[in-house]
Every structure is written in structure tokens, then in C-alpha cells.
XYZ file of C-alpha atoms in Angstrom:
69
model
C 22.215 13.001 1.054
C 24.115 10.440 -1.132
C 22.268 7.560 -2.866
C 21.665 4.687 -0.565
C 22.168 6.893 2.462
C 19.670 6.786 5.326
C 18.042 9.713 7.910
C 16.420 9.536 10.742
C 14.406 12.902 12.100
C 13.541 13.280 15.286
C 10.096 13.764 16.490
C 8.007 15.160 16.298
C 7.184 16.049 12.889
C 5.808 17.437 10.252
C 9.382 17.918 8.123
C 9.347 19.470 4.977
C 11.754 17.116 2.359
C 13.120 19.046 -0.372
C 14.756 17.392 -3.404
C 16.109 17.641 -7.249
C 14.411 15.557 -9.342
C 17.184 14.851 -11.813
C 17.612 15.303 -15.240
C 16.453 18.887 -15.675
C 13.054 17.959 -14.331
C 13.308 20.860 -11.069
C 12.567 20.513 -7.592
C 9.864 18.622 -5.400
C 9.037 19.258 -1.878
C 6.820 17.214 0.166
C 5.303 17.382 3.370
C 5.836 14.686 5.549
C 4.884 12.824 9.134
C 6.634 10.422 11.009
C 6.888 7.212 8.966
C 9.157 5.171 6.604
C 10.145 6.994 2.858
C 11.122 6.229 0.018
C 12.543 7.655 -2.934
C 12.254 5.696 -6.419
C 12.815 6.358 -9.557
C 9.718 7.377 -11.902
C 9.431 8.873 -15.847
C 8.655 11.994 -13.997
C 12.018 11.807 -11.947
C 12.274 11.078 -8.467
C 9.114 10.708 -5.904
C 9.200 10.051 -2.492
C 6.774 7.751 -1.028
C 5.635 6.176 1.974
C 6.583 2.667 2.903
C 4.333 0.467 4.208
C 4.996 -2.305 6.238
C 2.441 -5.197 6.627
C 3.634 -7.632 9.805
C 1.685 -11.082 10.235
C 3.017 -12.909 13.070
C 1.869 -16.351 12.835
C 2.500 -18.821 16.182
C 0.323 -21.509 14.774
C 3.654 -24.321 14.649
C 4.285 -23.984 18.833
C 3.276 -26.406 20.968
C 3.170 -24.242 23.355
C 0.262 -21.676 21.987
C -2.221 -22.162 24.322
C -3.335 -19.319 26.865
C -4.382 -20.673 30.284
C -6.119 -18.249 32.485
């Protein structure tokens, strides 16, 4: 893959993700489920993480919030 290039797997998992770190630093291979990575750059080369995603959905400003059973 090319920087800022995205995959998608298909499930089910678990995929094994292997990778150079860059600069001379070798190779890294993770584990991984179904989920969201990431790769960023660290002072040990690159890691892959997980991305989380926190989602608040807030209805509070409609009128029309009530539930009528």
C-alpha cells in the first residue's frame, strides 16, 4: 500500500498485517480483528493502532423529542 491509501478486508478476521518500519528499523507484524487501524508515525518507526470512535448523539434541540406510547 501507498501512503494515504485505504483497505478494507473482508470478514471475518483475524488478518495478520505485515509492514516495514522505515528507516532501517525492520519489520512489524500484528495481529488484528475487525476494526478501524491506523498507522502513525513513532521514534520507534511506524505502529499500527486501533482507532476508536466515540459517537454521542445528542437530540436535546428537537421539539419533537418526546416518545408517546
Amino acid at each position: 500500500m501507498q501512503p494515504g491509501m485505504a483497505q478494507r478486508l473482508e470478514s471475518p478476521g483475524p488478518w495478520v498485517v505485515t509492514y516495514d518500519r522505515g528507516e532501517n528499523l525492520g519489520t512489524s507484524a500484528y495481529t488484528v480483528a475487525d476494526g478501524t487501524y491506523w498507522f502513525t508515525p513513532t521514534d520507534s518507526g511506524l505502529q499500527l493502532y486501533r482507532q476508536r470512535f466515540d459517537v454521542v448523539l445528542d437530540n436535546e434541540d428537537n421539539s419533537r423529542n418526546s416518545i408517546s406510547c
